[in-house]
Amino acid sequence: MATKGTRPRRGQPGDRCILVIFGASGDLTKRKLMPALYNLAQGHLLPKEFAVVGLSTSKMTNEEFRTKLSTEIKEFATDNVDPELWKWLAERLYYLPGNFSDPESFTRLRSLLAELDKTRKTSGNHLFYLATPPDFFAEITKQLGAAGMVTEEGGAWKRVIIEKPFGHDLESAKELTRQITKVLSEPQIYRIDHYLGKETVQNLMVFRFGNGIFEPIWNRRYVDHVQITVAETVGVETRGGYYETSGALRDMVSNHLLQLVALTAMEPPISFEADAVRDEKAKLLRALQPMEPEEVLTRSVRGQYGEGQGKDGERLPAYREEPKVDPNSATETYVALKLYIDNWRWAGVPFYLRTGKRLPVRDTEIVIQFKQPPQVLFRGTGVESLPPNVLCLQLQPEEGISLSFLAKVPGPVVRTGEVDMDFSYAEHFGSTSSTGYETLLYDCMCGDATLFQRADSVEASWAAVGPILDVWKALPPRDFPNYAAGSCGPAEADELLQRDGRAWRKG
């Protein structure tokens, strides 16, 4: 168990433990969690003393659970599956049918864990993963507490991973924290955001704080503005019921995008220990300038996709045609925001955020645009303008970093051309098989909470988007749908930057 004030070990297998997945028959288990566990096993980062217990309402035996996942891993694994390695992992899979609000289910789970602790020598270390709808987060935690399953004693640890969304606004987030902390201490709670498992996101801290040439210019004196984009080509697919209660602002901005803002803009932590990093992230999120109601109208844009065409000419349905969506829905599938950070480093520097569904390309990137140099040196030459230097950190689909700068075109006349220095993770380090969950699961086993959200960060994020939610609720949109599926989003998003003499970066 990692001791307080120390950095958990790296490069060695995580602590021996049992991983309990609530909602194990759902999509997350087969698409992300099992492929991630397989990749950890392949990288020799899973302990030998390890087991997985799946619990959900579906009726299955251990063997049926193993057979189901053995079939699904072939479809969702990020690389070819080694039969022997999968056999090793499959032998450690167990299943328990149960109800999330039934005390008897938790009594049976407790008995199974006690039995597996003996046979698998897992020392009483239990990691509970709540891969369920958010309505069950508080209930499952309460049942775990009532069954005495999260009490830490005898050197054994108990940790709970909670998927997003953590609440649907500030008050509900506070209430959920209040209910959960009746049972768990804050160090036992791991609020997961899979975006923070991506290599480029983690590399942000190394890039900023491990290179002497970047941190000195990472401030308002040199940076003109920052753009953060999370674009998806897919629609809501089968998630219409959830999305109708969420929308893009709650689903993406309040967690993924604001976490990227925090990592991009936070002050250097005093160390890489979890609380030191999370302290700085929380400070940054609290420094986000809250919008006044009238500012919401000029600094935020919402959109909803209508019928459109794909790249191959196929018809793409409107959001209101999707399953489980209200045919008169006012739910946004696109958001663009202009945010400011009220601190010394970033005063006056706009942070432009955008995210949407049914856009032409899948793309997640952080763009730092630096201020333009003065033109005076180039008077009397053929150089008409000096484009700004742009640093782009690409998160998906390909992870990498690029920096654009000017160079003189060879020849007797002074002419300039833009040059890109590109770094690709796959080309430089070799491609890695990853779901984005490997690092996060491994960190949980090691007791490293650096990449997980703390309660104060969650509440600061909801406080930042709260005024927008209030205004949008009071003033329903009149122009939905306002962008075609397969297009770049609503025109108002372009106008948000054009009013400032800027433009979104074209990928």
XYZ file of C-alpha atoms in Angstrom:
507
model
C 0.000 0.000 0.000
C 1.384 3.410 -0.957
C 2.233 5.430 2.116
C 1.204 9.037 2.514
C 3.715 11.522 1.164
C 5.485 9.083 -1.163
C 5.181 8.467 -4.864
C 3.842 4.946 -5.532
C 6.226 2.625 -7.338
C 6.184 2.609 -11.127
C 7.059 -0.123 -13.596
C 6.227 -2.929 -11.173
C 2.932 -4.809 -10.864
C 0.207 -3.053 -8.915
C -0.818 -4.206 -5.450
C -2.389 -7.634 -5.197
C -6.153 -7.111 -5.181
C -9.631 -8.065 -6.322
C -11.376 -5.769 -8.798
C -15.165 -5.785 -8.379
C -17.066 -4.362 -11.345
C -20.639 -3.291 -10.630
C -22.519 -3.318 -13.951
C -20.171 -5.932 -15.402
C -22.570 -6.990 -18.166
C -22.537 -3.493 -19.692
C -20.608 -1.953 -22.566
C -17.836 -0.392 -20.498
C -16.597 -3.758 -19.241
C -16.310 -5.415 -22.640
C -15.168 -2.350 -24.609
C -12.699 -0.766 -22.211
C -12.083 -2.461 -18.877
C -11.280 -6.000 -20.015
C -9.087 -4.858 -22.934
C -7.288 -2.528 -20.498
C -6.728 -5.346 -17.980
C -5.451 -7.578 -20.773
C -2.993 -4.862 -21.848
C -1.805 -4.465 -18.250
C -1.257 -8.221 -18.032
C 0.661 -8.103 -21.308
C 2.839 -5.334 -19.878
C 3.497 -7.358 -16.687
C 1.717 -4.735 -14.587
C -1.040 -6.928 -13.175
C -0.138 -8.747 -9.962
C -0.215 -12.538 -9.987
C -2.460 -12.361 -6.941
C -5.417 -10.859 -8.784
C -9.067 -11.562 -9.551
C -12.071 -9.850 -11.127
C -15.615 -10.201 -9.817
C -18.422 -8.993 -12.036
C -21.750 -8.104 -10.446
C -24.894 -7.135 -12.321
C -28.546 -8.111 -12.624
C -27.990 -10.492 -15.558
C -28.169 -14.177 -14.689
C -24.847 -15.875 -15.465
C -22.497 -18.480 -14.015
C -18.739 -18.010 -13.730
C -18.219 -20.083 -16.854
C -20.838 -18.180 -18.848
C -19.217 -14.888 -17.799
C -15.800 -16.152 -18.891
C -17.162 -17.439 -22.191
C -18.931 -14.132 -22.863
C -15.799 -12.046 -22.237
C -13.604 -14.527 -24.141
C -15.750 -13.901 -27.201
C -15.904 -10.127 -26.690
C -12.175 -9.641 -26.099
C -11.488 -10.792 -29.664
C -13.627 -7.919 -30.940
C -12.573 -5.161 -28.560
C -8.913 -5.912 -27.776
C -6.521 -3.247 -29.024
C -4.140 -5.874 -30.441
C -4.006 -9.572 -31.221
C -4.970 -11.700 -28.223
C -2.417 -14.208 -26.927
C -4.512 -17.308 -26.057
C -2.269 -18.300 -23.142
C -2.264 -14.846 -21.607
C -6.027 -14.539 -21.971
C -6.457 -17.987 -20.394
C -4.448 -16.740 -17.393
C -6.743 -13.736 -17.025
C -9.979 -15.615 -17.776
C -9.244 -18.080 -14.968
C -9.378 -15.127 -12.588
C -12.846 -13.972 -13.687
C -15.848 -14.586 -11.431
C -19.466 -13.535 -11.626
C -22.188 -12.849 -9.087
C -25.746 -11.991 -10.133
C -27.243 -9.417 -7.823
C -29.222 -6.261 -7.272
C -27.462 -2.991 -6.449
C -29.971 -2.120 -3.723
C -30.359 -5.594 -2.210
C -28.418 -6.141 1.058
C -28.413 -9.881 0.433
C -26.443 -9.365 -2.803
C -23.751 -7.547 -0.842
C -23.690 -10.252 1.837
C -23.023 -12.837 -0.875
C -20.394 -10.557 -2.437
C -18.624 -10.185 0.910
C -18.515 -13.972 1.302
C -17.141 -14.438 -2.210
C -14.422 -11.825 -1.652
C -13.385 -13.467 1.611
C -13.112 -16.810 -0.187
C -11.088 -15.305 -3.062
C -8.790 -13.472 -0.657
C -7.747 -16.915 0.596
C -7.540 -18.763 -2.715
C -6.035 -15.894 -4.730
C -3.941 -14.502 -1.829
C -5.177 -10.943 -2.454
C -4.632 -9.799 1.153
C -8.041 -8.154 1.511
C -7.296 -5.361 -0.993
C -10.522 -4.590 -2.865
C -11.094 -2.154 -5.721
C -14.776 -1.463 -6.455
C -15.565 -0.059 -9.915
C -18.993 1.570 -10.276
C -19.606 1.062 -14.011
C -23.290 1.811 -13.542
C -25.734 4.621 -14.267
C -25.085 7.531 -11.864
C -28.370 6.922 -10.032
C -26.692 3.934 -8.352
C -23.467 5.606 -7.142
C -24.760 6.617 -3.710
C -26.831 3.462 -3.240
C -23.978 1.054 -4.008
C -21.644 2.996 -1.725
C -24.237 2.900 1.067
C -24.672 -0.862 0.648
C -20.906 -1.416 0.672
C -20.704 0.522 3.925
C -23.646 -1.297 5.496
C -22.033 -4.638 4.634
C -18.756 -3.551 6.249
C -16.872 -3.940 2.968
C -15.003 -0.625 2.780
C -13.478 -0.511 6.260
C -9.687 -0.447 5.995
C -7.984 -2.548 8.642
C -5.020 -4.855 9.017
C -3.070 -2.979 6.313
C -5.623 -3.835 3.595
C -7.027 -1.049 1.435
C -10.499 -0.483 -0.014
C -11.004 1.916 -2.949
C -14.013 2.908 -5.035
C -13.821 4.107 -8.652
C -16.746 6.285 -9.696
C -17.492 6.959 -13.361
C -18.812 10.286 -14.616
C -21.091 12.152 -14.405
C -20.524 13.098 -10.781
C -23.752 14.990 -10.266
C -25.627 17.046 -12.859
C -25.010 20.472 -11.308
C -23.241 22.016 -8.313
C -25.897 21.177 -5.739
C -26.311 17.557 -6.854
C -22.500 17.107 -6.907
C -22.293 18.405 -3.334
C -25.118 16.114 -2.262
C -23.510 13.086 -3.903
C -20.218 13.888 -2.173
C -22.075 14.245 1.131
C -23.726 10.832 0.745
C -20.570 9.056 -0.382
C -18.336 10.566 2.299
C -20.689 9.229 4.952
C -19.160 5.870 4.020
C -15.783 6.601 2.380
C -12.907 8.906 3.165
C -11.782 11.177 0.321
C -8.543 9.169 -0.259
C -10.693 6.088 -0.936
C -12.654 7.817 -3.728
C -11.314 7.730 -7.292
C -13.476 9.855 -9.613
C -12.379 8.658 -13.024
C -12.090 10.620 -16.268
C -10.701 8.387 -19.022
C -9.414 11.423 -20.953
C -6.761 11.809 -18.263
C -5.427 8.345 -19.125
C -4.303 9.458 -22.571
C -0.551 9.764 -23.072
C -0.582 13.335 -24.375
C -2.688 14.550 -21.465
C -0.233 13.056 -18.988
C 2.649 14.379 -21.068
C 1.338 17.923 -20.617
C 2.991 18.162 -17.210
C 6.248 16.667 -18.463
C 6.170 18.923 -21.535
C 5.524 22.069 -19.486
C 7.580 21.437 -16.392
C 10.343 19.207 -17.773
C 11.463 21.511 -20.598
C 13.155 24.784 -19.749
C 12.210 26.465 -23.039
C 8.406 26.303 -22.700
C 7.427 27.173 -19.132
C 8.945 30.724 -19.259
C 6.646 31.636 -22.176
C 3.549 29.816 -20.881
C 1.739 32.966 -19.766
C -0.144 36.112 -20.791
C 3.026 37.917 -21.974
C 3.560 35.472 -24.826
C 0.299 33.532 -25.332
C -2.418 35.189 -27.416
C -5.107 32.581 -26.737
C -5.749 28.878 -26.163
C -8.135 26.592 -28.064
C -9.330 23.209 -26.809
C -11.358 21.049 -29.187
C -13.074 17.693 -28.626
C -14.860 16.763 -31.859
C -16.748 13.540 -32.473
C -18.041 12.133 -35.758
C -20.588 9.870 -34.060
C -24.064 10.870 -32.957
C -25.632 9.847 -29.668
C -26.207 6.313 -31.002
C -27.904 4.247 -28.236
C -27.338 6.860 -25.495
C -30.317 9.059 -26.335
C -32.019 8.481 -22.995
C -28.923 9.523 -21.039
C -28.055 12.374 -23.378
C -31.493 13.934 -23.072
C -30.824 14.477 -19.353
C -27.252 15.568 -19.934
C -26.370 17.411 -23.141
C -22.883 18.346 -24.304
C -22.249 20.924 -21.573
C -22.748 18.443 -18.738
C -21.432 15.412 -20.619
C -18.186 16.904 -21.932
C -17.415 20.427 -20.718
C -17.936 20.050 -16.973
C -15.406 17.221 -16.802
C -13.270 16.393 -19.865
C -12.697 19.884 -21.236
C -12.288 21.659 -17.909
C -9.815 18.999 -16.802
C -7.802 19.748 -19.948
C -8.009 23.457 -19.131
C -6.719 22.747 -15.622
C -3.735 20.712 -16.797
C -2.923 23.246 -19.511
C -3.087 26.321 -17.297
C -2.322 25.278 -13.713
C 0.709 26.526 -11.781
C 3.696 24.208 -11.287
C 2.995 21.841 -8.364
C 5.611 21.536 -5.627
C 5.987 17.849 -6.510
C 4.282 15.122 -8.529
C 2.553 13.698 -5.469
C -1.179 13.346 -5.979
C -2.361 16.065 -3.619
C 0.249 18.559 -4.817
C -0.953 18.184 -8.421
C -4.627 18.170 -7.469
C -4.176 21.267 -5.293
C -2.991 23.231 -8.327
C -5.769 21.884 -10.553
C -8.363 22.889 -7.969
C -6.865 26.399 -7.647
C -7.027 26.847 -11.404
C -10.641 25.706 -11.665
C -11.634 28.039 -8.841
C -9.976 30.869 -10.774
C -12.276 30.408 -13.788
C -14.155 33.674 -14.193
C -17.882 33.003 -13.666
C -20.095 34.402 -16.400
C -22.777 36.949 -15.652
C -26.145 36.081 -17.263
C -25.681 38.657 -20.043
C -22.167 37.302 -20.737
C -23.592 33.834 -21.286
C -25.406 35.236 -24.325
C -22.168 36.529 -25.907
C -19.568 34.047 -24.672
C -21.379 30.738 -25.169
C -22.825 28.943 -28.180
C -25.017 25.856 -28.235
C -26.036 23.743 -31.162
C -27.982 20.653 -32.131
C -27.345 18.624 -35.259
C -30.019 18.186 -37.863
C -30.153 15.824 -40.819
C -26.970 15.796 -42.882
C -24.645 13.784 -45.104
C -21.607 11.685 -44.312
C -18.359 11.682 -46.283
C -19.650 8.901 -48.499
C -22.939 10.651 -49.146
C -24.950 8.546 -46.714
C -27.816 10.190 -44.888
C -27.112 11.083 -41.283
C -30.208 11.378 -39.077
C -31.004 14.472 -37.022
C -30.550 14.292 -33.251
C -34.323 14.477 -32.811
C -34.641 11.286 -34.887
C -32.296 9.289 -32.662
C -33.719 6.530 -30.409
C -35.095 7.697 -27.031
C -34.831 11.389 -28.013
C -37.742 13.825 -27.725
C -38.806 14.868 -31.272
C -38.902 18.468 -29.978
C -35.753 18.177 -27.908
C -33.894 21.329 -26.828
C -30.812 19.349 -25.747
C -27.516 20.671 -27.099
C -25.116 18.373 -28.945
C -22.548 21.142 -29.510
C -21.023 23.739 -27.175
C -18.491 26.522 -27.742
C -17.327 28.778 -24.906
C -14.993 31.688 -24.292
C -13.537 31.487 -20.790
C -11.166 33.651 -18.789
C -8.945 32.718 -15.859
C -8.665 35.294 -13.093
C -5.051 34.866 -12.036
C -1.722 36.564 -12.679
C -0.474 34.108 -15.315
C -3.530 34.147 -17.572
C -5.277 37.493 -16.981
C -6.839 38.658 -20.253
C -5.998 35.481 -22.234
C -9.156 33.881 -23.681
C -9.571 30.111 -23.560
C -11.878 28.957 -26.364
C -13.514 25.553 -25.863
C -15.643 23.587 -28.298
C -17.085 20.103 -28.407
C -19.765 18.482 -30.508
C -21.227 15.387 -32.067
C -21.710 14.579 -35.748
C -18.776 16.755 -36.820
C -16.738 15.977 -39.964
C -13.620 14.671 -38.177
C -12.787 13.022 -34.876
C -10.272 15.253 -33.221
C -9.127 16.201 -29.732
C -6.440 18.838 -29.440
C -5.059 21.644 -27.297
C -3.770 24.607 -29.295
C -1.545 27.313 -27.806
C -1.339 30.314 -30.159
C 1.446 32.732 -29.325
C 1.436 36.452 -29.924
C 2.670 37.740 -33.264
C 6.105 39.362 -33.443
C 6.303 43.008 -34.586
C 6.422 43.514 -38.359
C 8.946 46.376 -38.250
C 12.027 44.314 -39.165
C 10.450 43.171 -42.424
C 9.418 46.545 -43.836
C 10.514 46.935 -47.432
C 10.652 43.172 -48.030
C 8.196 40.848 -49.726
C 6.958 39.594 -46.358
C 3.377 40.827 -46.016
C 2.448 39.207 -42.710
C 3.949 37.167 -39.909
C 1.661 34.314 -38.860
C 1.812 33.438 -35.167
C 3.650 30.440 -33.798
C 1.234 27.671 -32.886
C 1.820 24.737 -30.567
C -0.655 21.870 -30.984
C -0.973 18.936 -28.615
C -2.961 16.233 -30.385
C -4.800 13.745 -28.148
C -6.764 11.764 -30.716
C -7.066 10.056 -33.096
C -3.252 10.153 -33.293
C -1.320 11.328 -30.258
C 1.487 13.808 -30.864
C 2.785 17.373 -30.663
C 3.513 19.885 -33.425
C 5.048 23.367 -33.402
C 4.752 25.767 -36.332
C 7.272 28.548 -36.935
C 8.605 30.694 -39.789
C 11.694 30.032 -41.897
C 13.169 31.869 -44.886
C 12.415 30.333 -48.259
C 15.757 29.727 -50.069
C 16.613 32.346 -52.702
C 17.804 35.934 -53.081
C 14.401 37.435 -52.184
C 13.285 37.598 -48.557
C 10.278 35.326 -48.403
C 9.038 33.268 -45.495
C 7.240 29.963 -45.187
C 5.620 28.155 -42.308
C 7.403 25.042 -41.082
C 5.992 22.359 -38.799
C 8.011 20.328 -36.342
C 5.928 17.218 -35.773
C 6.301 14.574 -33.112
C 4.187 11.414 -33.234
C 4.079 9.041 -30.297
C 3.603 6.053 -32.589
C 6.519 6.942 -34.869
C 8.957 7.923 -32.136
C 8.197 5.437 -29.365
C 6.365 2.786 -31.372
C 2.636 2.239 -31.341
C 1.129 1.157 -28.049
C -2.079 -0.737 -27.543
C -4.204 1.348 -25.233
C -7.825 2.014 -24.326
C -6.988 5.009 -22.105
C -7.993 3.045 -18.997
C -4.732 1.155 -18.439
C -2.927 3.940 -16.598
C -5.977 4.777 -14.508
C -6.624 1.195 -13.395
C -2.945 0.686 -12.656
C -2.774 3.918 -10.653
C -5.758 2.779 -8.581
C -3.984 -0.467 -7.769
C -0.921 1.530 -6.727
C -2.882 4.080 -4.703
C -1.870 6.992 -6.943
C -4.771 9.484 -7.234
C -2.920 12.110 -9.299
C -5.090 11.715 -12.401
C -8.389 11.483 -10.525
C -10.697 14.323 -9.578
C -11.045 15.452 -5.990
C -14.334 16.798 -4.621
C -13.168 20.427 -4.683
C -12.244 20.201 -8.372
C -15.587 18.637 -9.256
C -17.461 21.393 -7.430
C -15.317 24.142 -8.972
C -16.081 22.760 -12.449
C -19.829 22.737 -11.785
C -19.610 26.263 -10.383
C -18.001 27.409 -13.649
C -20.719 25.956 -15.902
C -23.621 26.660 -13.511
C -24.458 30.162 -14.821
C -24.555 28.788 -18.380
C -26.902 25.980 -17.383
C -29.183 28.489 -15.639
C -29.438 30.844 -18.613
C -29.920 28.036 -21.117
C -32.684 26.573 -18.965
C -34.424 29.956 -18.726
C -34.074 30.703 -22.460
C -34.752 27.576 -24.555
C -33.144 27.653 -28.018
C -35.366 28.826 -30.852
C -33.237 27.718 -33.797
C -32.562 24.016 -33.137
C -31.367 22.171 -35.140
C -28.797 24.762 -36.210
C -26.071 22.690 -37.873
C -26.191 19.784 -40.271
C -24.801 16.415 -39.223
C -21.382 16.067 -40.853
C -20.758 19.837 -40.889
C -18.345 21.865 -38.725
C -20.990 23.041 -36.275
C -23.146 26.164 -35.940
C -21.979 29.389 -37.608
C -22.257 31.170 -34.247
C -19.224 29.207 -33.017
C -17.072 30.756 -35.759
C -18.494 34.178 -34.968
C -17.466 33.730 -31.313
C -13.817 33.982 -32.406
C -14.326 36.267 -35.401
C -15.579 39.023 -33.083
C -12.129 38.896 -31.480
C -10.273 38.854 -34.803
C -9.409 35.157 -34.385
C -10.427 31.821 -35.962
C -10.595 28.200 -34.974
C -7.572 26.201 -36.051
C -8.287 24.067 -39.093
C -7.004 20.561 -38.442
